[in-house]
mmCIF file of C-alpha atoms in Angstrom:
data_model
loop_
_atom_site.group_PDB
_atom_site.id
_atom_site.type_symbol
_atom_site.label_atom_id
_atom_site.label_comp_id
_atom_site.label_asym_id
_atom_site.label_seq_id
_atom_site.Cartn_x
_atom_site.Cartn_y
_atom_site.Cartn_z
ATOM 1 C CA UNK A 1 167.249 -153.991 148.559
ATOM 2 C CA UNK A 2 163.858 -153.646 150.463
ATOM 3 C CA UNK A 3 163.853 -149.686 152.163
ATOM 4 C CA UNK A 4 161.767 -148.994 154.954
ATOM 5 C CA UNK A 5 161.090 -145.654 156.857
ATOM 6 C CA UNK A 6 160.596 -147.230 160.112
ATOM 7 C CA UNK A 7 158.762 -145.065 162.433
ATOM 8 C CA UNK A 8 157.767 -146.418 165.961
ATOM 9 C CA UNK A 9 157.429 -145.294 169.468
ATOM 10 C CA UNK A 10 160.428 -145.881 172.034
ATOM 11 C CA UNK A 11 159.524 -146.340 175.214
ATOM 12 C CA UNK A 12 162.683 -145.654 177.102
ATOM 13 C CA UNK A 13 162.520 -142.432 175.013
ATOM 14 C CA UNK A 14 159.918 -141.061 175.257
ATOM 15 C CA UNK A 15 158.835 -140.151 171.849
ATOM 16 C CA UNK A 16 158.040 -141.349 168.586
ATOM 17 C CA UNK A 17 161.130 -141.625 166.463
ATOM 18 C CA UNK A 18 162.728 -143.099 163.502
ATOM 19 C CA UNK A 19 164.922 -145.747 162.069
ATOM 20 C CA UNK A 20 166.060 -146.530 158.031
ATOM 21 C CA UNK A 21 165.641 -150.071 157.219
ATOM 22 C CA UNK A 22 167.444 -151.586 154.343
ATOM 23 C CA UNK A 23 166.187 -155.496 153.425
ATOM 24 C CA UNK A 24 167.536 -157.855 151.048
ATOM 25 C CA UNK A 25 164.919 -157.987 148.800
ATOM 26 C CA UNK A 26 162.623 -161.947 148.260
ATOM 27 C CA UNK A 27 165.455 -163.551 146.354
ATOM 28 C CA UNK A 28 168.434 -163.085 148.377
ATOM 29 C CA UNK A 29 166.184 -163.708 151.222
ATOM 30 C CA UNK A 30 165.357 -167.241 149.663
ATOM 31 C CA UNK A 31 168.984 -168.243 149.231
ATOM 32 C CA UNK A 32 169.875 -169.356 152.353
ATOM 33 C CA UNK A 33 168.062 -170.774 154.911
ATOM 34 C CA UNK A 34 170.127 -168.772 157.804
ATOM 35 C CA UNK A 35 168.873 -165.683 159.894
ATOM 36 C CA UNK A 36 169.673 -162.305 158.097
ATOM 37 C CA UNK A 37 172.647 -160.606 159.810
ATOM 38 C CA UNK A 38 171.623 -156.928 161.247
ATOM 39 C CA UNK A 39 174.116 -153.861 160.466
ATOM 40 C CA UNK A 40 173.374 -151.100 162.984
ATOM 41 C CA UNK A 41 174.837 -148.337 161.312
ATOM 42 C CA UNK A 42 175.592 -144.962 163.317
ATOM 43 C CA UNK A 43 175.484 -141.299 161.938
ATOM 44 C CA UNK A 44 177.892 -138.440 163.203
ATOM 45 C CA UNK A 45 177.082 -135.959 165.722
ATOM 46 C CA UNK A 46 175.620 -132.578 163.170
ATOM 47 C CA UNK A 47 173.983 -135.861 160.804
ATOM 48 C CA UNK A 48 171.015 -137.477 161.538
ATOM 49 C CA UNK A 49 169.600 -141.279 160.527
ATOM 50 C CA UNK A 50 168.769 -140.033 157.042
ATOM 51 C CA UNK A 51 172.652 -138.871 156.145
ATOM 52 C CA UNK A 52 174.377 -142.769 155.326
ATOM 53 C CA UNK A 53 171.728 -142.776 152.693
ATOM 54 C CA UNK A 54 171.869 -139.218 150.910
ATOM 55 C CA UNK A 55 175.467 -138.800 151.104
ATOM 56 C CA UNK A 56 176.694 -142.473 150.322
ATOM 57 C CA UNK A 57 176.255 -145.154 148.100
ATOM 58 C CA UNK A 58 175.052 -148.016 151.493
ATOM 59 C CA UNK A 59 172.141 -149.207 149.454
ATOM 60 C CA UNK A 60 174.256 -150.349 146.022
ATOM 61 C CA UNK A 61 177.142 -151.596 148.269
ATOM 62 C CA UNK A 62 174.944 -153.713 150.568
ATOM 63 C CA UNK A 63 172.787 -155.261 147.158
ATOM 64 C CA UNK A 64 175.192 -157.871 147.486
ATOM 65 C CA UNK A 65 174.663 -158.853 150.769
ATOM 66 C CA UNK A 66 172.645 -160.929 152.495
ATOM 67 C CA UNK A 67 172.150 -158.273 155.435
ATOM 68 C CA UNK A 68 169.685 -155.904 157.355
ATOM 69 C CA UNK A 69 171.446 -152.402 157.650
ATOM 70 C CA UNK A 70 169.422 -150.713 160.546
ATOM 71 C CA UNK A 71 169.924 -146.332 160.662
ATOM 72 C CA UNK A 72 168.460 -144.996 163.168
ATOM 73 C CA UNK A 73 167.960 -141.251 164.410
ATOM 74 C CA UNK A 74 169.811 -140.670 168.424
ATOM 75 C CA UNK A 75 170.133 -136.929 167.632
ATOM 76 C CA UNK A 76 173.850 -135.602 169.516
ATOM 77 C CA UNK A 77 173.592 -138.275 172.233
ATOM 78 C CA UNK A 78 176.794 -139.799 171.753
ATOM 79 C CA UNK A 79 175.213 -142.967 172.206
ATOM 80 C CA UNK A 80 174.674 -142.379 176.046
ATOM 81 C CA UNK A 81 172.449 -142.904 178.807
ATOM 82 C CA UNK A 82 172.760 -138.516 179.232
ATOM 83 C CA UNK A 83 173.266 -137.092 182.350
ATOM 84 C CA UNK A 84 170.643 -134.454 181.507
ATOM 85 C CA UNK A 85 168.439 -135.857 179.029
ATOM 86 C CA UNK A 86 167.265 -139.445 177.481
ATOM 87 C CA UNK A 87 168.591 -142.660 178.051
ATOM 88 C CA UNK A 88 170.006 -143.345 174.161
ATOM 89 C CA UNK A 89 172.593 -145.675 175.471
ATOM 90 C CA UNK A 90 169.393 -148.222 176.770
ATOM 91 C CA UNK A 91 167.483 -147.098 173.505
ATOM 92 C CA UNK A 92 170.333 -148.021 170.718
ATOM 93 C CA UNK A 93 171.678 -151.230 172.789
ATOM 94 C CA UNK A 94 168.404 -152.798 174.152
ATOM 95 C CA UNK A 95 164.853 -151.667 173.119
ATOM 96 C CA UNK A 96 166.156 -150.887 169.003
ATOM 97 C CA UNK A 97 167.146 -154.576 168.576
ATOM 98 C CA UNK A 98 164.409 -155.813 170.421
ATOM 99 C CA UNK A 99 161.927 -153.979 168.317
ATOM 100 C CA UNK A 100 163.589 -154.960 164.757
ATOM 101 C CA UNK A 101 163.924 -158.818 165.675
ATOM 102 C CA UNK A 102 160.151 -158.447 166.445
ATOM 103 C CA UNK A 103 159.116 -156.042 162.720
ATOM 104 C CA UNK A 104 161.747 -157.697 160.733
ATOM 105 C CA UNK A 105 162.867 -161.291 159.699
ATOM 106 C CA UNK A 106 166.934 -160.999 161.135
ATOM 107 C CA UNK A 107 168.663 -163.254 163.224
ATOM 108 C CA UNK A 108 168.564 -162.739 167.454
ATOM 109 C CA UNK A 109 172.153 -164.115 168.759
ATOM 110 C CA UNK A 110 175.317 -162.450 168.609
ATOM 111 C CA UNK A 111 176.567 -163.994 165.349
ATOM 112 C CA UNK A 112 174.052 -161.949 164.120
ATOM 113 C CA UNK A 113 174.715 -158.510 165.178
ATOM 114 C CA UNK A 114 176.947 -155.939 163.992
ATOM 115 C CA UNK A 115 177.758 -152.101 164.352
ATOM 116 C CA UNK A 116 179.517 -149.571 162.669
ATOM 117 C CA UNK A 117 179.315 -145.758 162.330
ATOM 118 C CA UNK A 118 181.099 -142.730 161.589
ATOM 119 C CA UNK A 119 182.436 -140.187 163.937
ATOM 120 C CA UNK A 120 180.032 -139.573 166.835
ATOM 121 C CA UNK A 121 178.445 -142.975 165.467
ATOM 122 C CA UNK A 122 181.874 -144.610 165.578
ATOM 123 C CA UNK A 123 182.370 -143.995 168.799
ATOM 124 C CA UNK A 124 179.058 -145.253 169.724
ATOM 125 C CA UNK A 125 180.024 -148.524 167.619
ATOM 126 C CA UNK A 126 182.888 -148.993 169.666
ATOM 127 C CA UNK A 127 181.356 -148.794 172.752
ATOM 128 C CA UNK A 128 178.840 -151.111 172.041
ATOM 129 C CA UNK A 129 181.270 -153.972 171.424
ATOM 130 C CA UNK A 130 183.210 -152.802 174.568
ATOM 131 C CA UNK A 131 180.351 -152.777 176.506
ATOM 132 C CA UNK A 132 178.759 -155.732 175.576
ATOM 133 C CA UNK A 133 180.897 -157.732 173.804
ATOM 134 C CA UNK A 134 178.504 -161.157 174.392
ATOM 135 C CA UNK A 135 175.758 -159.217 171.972
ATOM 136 C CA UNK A 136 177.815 -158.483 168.779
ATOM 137 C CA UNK A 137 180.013 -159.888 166.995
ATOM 138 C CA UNK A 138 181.792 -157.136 165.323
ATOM 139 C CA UNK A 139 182.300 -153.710 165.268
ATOM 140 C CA UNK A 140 183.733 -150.809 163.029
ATOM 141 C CA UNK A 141 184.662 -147.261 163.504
ATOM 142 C CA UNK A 142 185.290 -144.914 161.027
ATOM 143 C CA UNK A 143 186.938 -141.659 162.026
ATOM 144 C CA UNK A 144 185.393 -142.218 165.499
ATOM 145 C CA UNK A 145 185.835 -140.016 168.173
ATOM 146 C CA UNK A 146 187.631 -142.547 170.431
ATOM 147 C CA UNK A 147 189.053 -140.225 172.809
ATOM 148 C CA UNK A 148 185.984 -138.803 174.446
ATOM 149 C CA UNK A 149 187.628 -138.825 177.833
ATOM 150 C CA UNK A 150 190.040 -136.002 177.032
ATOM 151 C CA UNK A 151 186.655 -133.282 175.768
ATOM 152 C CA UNK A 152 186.980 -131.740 179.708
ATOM 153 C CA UNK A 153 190.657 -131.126 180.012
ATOM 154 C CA UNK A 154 190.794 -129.437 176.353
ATOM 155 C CA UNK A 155 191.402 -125.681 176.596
ATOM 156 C CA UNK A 156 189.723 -124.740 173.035
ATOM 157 C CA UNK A 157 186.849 -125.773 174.491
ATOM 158 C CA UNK A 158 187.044 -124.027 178.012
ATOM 159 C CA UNK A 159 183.185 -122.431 178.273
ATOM 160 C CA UNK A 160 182.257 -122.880 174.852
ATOM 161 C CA UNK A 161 178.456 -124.124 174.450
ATOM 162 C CA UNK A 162 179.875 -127.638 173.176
ATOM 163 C CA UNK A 163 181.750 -128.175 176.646
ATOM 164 C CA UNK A 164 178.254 -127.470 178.026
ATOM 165 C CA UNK A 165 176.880 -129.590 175.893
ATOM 166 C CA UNK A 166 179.142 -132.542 177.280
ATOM 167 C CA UNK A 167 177.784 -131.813 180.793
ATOM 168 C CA UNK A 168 174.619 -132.703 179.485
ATOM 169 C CA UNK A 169 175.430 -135.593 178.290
ATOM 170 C CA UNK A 170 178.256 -136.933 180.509
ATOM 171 C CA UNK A 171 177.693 -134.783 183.619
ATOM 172 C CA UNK A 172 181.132 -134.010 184.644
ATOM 173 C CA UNK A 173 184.725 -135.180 183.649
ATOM 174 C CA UNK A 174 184.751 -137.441 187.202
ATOM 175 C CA UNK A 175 181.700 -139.197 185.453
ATOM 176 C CA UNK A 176 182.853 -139.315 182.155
ATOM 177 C CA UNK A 177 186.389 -140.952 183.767
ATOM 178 C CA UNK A 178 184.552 -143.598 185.752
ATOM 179 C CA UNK A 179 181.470 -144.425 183.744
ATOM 180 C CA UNK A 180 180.525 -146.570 180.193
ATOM 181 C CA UNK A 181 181.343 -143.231 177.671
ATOM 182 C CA UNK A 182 185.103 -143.872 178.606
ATOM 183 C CA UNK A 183 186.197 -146.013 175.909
ATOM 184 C CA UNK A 184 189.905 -146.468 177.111
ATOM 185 C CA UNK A 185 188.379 -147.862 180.673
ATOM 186 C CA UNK A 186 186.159 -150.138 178.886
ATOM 187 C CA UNK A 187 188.660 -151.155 176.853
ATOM 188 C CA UNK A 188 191.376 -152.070 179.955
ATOM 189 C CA UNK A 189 188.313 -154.178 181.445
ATOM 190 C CA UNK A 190 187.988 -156.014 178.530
ATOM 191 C CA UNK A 191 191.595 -156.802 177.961
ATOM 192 C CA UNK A 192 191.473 -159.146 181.351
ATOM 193 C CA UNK A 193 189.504 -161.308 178.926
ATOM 194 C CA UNK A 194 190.327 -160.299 174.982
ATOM 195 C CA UNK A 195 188.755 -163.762 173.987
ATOM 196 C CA UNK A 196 185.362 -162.231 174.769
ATOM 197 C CA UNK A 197 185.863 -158.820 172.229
ATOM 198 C CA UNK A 198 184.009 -158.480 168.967
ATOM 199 C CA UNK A 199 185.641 -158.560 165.878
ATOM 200 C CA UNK A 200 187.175 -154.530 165.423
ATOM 201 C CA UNK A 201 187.630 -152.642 162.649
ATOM 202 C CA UNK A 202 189.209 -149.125 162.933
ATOM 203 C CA UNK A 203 189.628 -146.777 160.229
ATOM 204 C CA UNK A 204 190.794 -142.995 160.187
ATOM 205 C CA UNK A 205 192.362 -140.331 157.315
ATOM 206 C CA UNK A 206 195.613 -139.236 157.912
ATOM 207 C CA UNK A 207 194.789 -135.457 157.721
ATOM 208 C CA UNK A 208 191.637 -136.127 160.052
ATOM 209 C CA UNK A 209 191.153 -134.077 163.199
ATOM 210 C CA UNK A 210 190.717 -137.224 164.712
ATOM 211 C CA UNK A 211 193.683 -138.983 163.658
ATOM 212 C CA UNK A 212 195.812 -138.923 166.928
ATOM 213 C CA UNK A 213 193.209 -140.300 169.307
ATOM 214 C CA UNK A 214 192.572 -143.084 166.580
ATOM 215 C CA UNK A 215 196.562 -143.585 166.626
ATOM 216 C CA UNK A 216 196.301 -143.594 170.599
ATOM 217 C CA UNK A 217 193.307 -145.885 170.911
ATOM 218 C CA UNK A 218 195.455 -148.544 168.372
ATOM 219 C CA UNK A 219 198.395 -147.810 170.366
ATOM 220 C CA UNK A 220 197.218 -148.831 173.456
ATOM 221 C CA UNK A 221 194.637 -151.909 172.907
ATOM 222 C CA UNK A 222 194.872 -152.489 169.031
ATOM 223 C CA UNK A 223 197.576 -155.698 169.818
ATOM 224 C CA UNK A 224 195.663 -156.808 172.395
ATOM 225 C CA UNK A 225 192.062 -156.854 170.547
ATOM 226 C CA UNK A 226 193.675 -157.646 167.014
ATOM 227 C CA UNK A 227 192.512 -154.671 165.697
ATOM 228 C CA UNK A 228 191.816 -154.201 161.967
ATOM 229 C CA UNK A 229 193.285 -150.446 161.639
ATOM 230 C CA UNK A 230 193.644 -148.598 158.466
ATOM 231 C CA UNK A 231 194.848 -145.378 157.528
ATOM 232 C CA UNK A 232 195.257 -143.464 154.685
ATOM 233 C CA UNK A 233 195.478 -139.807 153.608
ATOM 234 C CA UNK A 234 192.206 -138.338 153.922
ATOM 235 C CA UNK A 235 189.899 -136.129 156.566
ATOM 236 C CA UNK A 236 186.784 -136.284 158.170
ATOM 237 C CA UNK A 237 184.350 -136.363 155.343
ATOM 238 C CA UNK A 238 181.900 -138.664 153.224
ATOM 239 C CA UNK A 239 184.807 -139.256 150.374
ATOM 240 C CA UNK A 240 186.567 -141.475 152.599
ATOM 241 C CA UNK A 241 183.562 -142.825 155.039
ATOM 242 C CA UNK A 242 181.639 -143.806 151.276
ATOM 243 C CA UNK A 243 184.947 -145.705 150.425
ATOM 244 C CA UNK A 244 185.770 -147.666 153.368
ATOM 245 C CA UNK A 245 181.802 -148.552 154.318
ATOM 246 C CA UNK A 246 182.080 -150.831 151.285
ATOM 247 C CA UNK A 247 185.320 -152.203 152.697
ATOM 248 C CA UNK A 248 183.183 -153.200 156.300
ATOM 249 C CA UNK A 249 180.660 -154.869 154.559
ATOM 250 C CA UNK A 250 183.217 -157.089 152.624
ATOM 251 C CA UNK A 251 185.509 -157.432 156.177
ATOM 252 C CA UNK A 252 182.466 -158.712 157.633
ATOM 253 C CA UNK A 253 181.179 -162.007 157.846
ATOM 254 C CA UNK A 254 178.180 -161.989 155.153
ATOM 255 C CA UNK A 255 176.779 -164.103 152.941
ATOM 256 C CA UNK A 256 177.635 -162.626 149.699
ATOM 257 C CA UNK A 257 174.408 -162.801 146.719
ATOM 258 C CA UNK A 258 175.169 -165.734 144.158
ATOM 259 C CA UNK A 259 175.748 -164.834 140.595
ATOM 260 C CA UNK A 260 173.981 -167.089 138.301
ATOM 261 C CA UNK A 261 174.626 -167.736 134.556
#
C-alpha cells in the first residue's frame, strides 16, 4: 500500500485539517482497468484520524485489495452539521469526496463508495448510507452508537458536561428527534423505498455497552434493509474492531490482488 498524510484546507470548515490515505501501490493499480473503490473509514468519538492505523492492522488487511481507504480527522462531531459549531456533516459527505476524486485516482459513482467506522464513526457510517443512500453503496458499523436519539432522556447523563456537549452538537432533543442525527427516523424514511439502501453491515460484542441499541436498531429495520448483523462475545475495544475490519473488507465488493506463480 501507498500511505499518504493528506493535509488540505476545508472550506466548509474552516481550517486546515487532515485525512490518512492508504493507495494500492503501481501493481495492483495496473491490474484492472476499473476505478479504485474509496473506503471512508470513521474513528470513535475520544480517537482521532490517526487511531485505525496505530491500533489496527488496516494497512496489511487492505494489501490485498484493490481499494482507497480514506481516514480522516472530524474531532467529536458525530458526523453532524453541529448546532454550535462546524458543519462536519457537509465536510465528511460532500467537500471530503470531492477533494479525494480530484488528489487521488478512485472511482466518482456510487459503486464506488463505501463507509465504515467504529463507534462514534459507526454511527456516522450509518447515517451516511441513510442519508444518502444514491452516493454509496455500502456501509458498516462496528459497535456504533445507533441509538443517538435516546442521549437526552438518559438520567446518567442529566447535567453532566457530555449532555452539554450534545447541545452543541444537536441543539436540543426536539432537534435531535426531527433532524438527520436520528438514525431510527432516517431509517423509517428509507424503508418506504428499501430498494434504494446501501448494502449494511452491523457488527457489535455481546458484553458491549452498546449492545442493546445495536439489538434495537436490527430489531426494528434489520429485515427490512437485509442487514448483515453479527455478534459475538466481546466489548467496545480494538480486539474485536481489528478482527471484524478484516471481515468488511472481504464482505465488500473488492477486487481482490491476483496471486501469481
Amino acid at each position: 500500500m501507498v500511505f499518504s498524510d493528506f493535509h488540505f484546507y476545508s472550506e466548509v470548515l474552516g481550517i486546515q485539517t487532515a485525512a490518512y490515505v492508504l493507495m494500492p501501490d503501481e501493481q495492483l493499480l495496473r491490474q484492472s482497468k476499473q476505478p479504485v473503490p474509496v473506503l471512508y473509514l470513521l474513528h470513535g468519538l475520544s480517537d482521532d484520524h490517526t487511531m485505525w492505523m496505530r491500533q489496527t492492522c488496516i494497512e496489511q488487511i487492505a494489501k490485498d485489495y484493490r481499494v482507497c481507504i480514506v481516514m480522516p480527522a472530524v474531532n467529536r462531531s458525530f458526523y453532524m452539521d453541529m448546532a454550535h459549531g462546524a458543519k462536519y456533516d457537509t465536510f465528511i459527505a460532500e467537500e471530503l469526496p470531492r477533494i479525494i476524486e480530484t488528489y487521488f485516482p478512485v472511482g466518482k459513482k456510487r459503486e464506488h463508495r463505501f463507509a465504515a467506522g467504529l463507534s462514534m464513526g459507526g454511527y456516522g457510517a450509518m447515517k451516511l448510507g441513510l442519508t444518502r443512500p444514491g452516493r454509496y453503496a455500502a456501509v458498516a458499523s462496528l459497535s456504533g452508537a445507533l441509538a443517538m436519539e435516546k442521549v437526552f432522556t438518559r438520567e446518567d447523563l442529566k447535567g453532566s458536561s457530555y449532555l452539554k456537549e450534545m447541545e452543541n452538537i444537536y441543539g436540543d432533543e426536539k432537534s435531535l428527534l426531527s433532524g438527520k442525527g436520528n438514525l431510527s427516523k432516517l431509517a423509517e424514511k428509507l424503508m418506504k423505498t428499501p430498494e434504494k439502501a446501501p448494502k449494511m453491515y452491523v457488527a457489535c460484542g455481546t458484553e458491549d455497552y452498546l449492545f442493546l441499541a445495536n439489538e434495537s436498531f436490527i430489531d426494528r429495520f434489520g429485515k427490512a434493509f437485509g442487514i448483515d448483523y453479527f455478534t459475538e462475545p466481546g466489548v467496545h475495544s480494538w480486539r474485536f474492531w481489528n478482527k471484524h475490519i478484516e471481515l468488511v473488507l472481504a464482505w465488500l465488493p473488492l477486487e481482490k490482488r491476483k496471486i501469481e506463480g
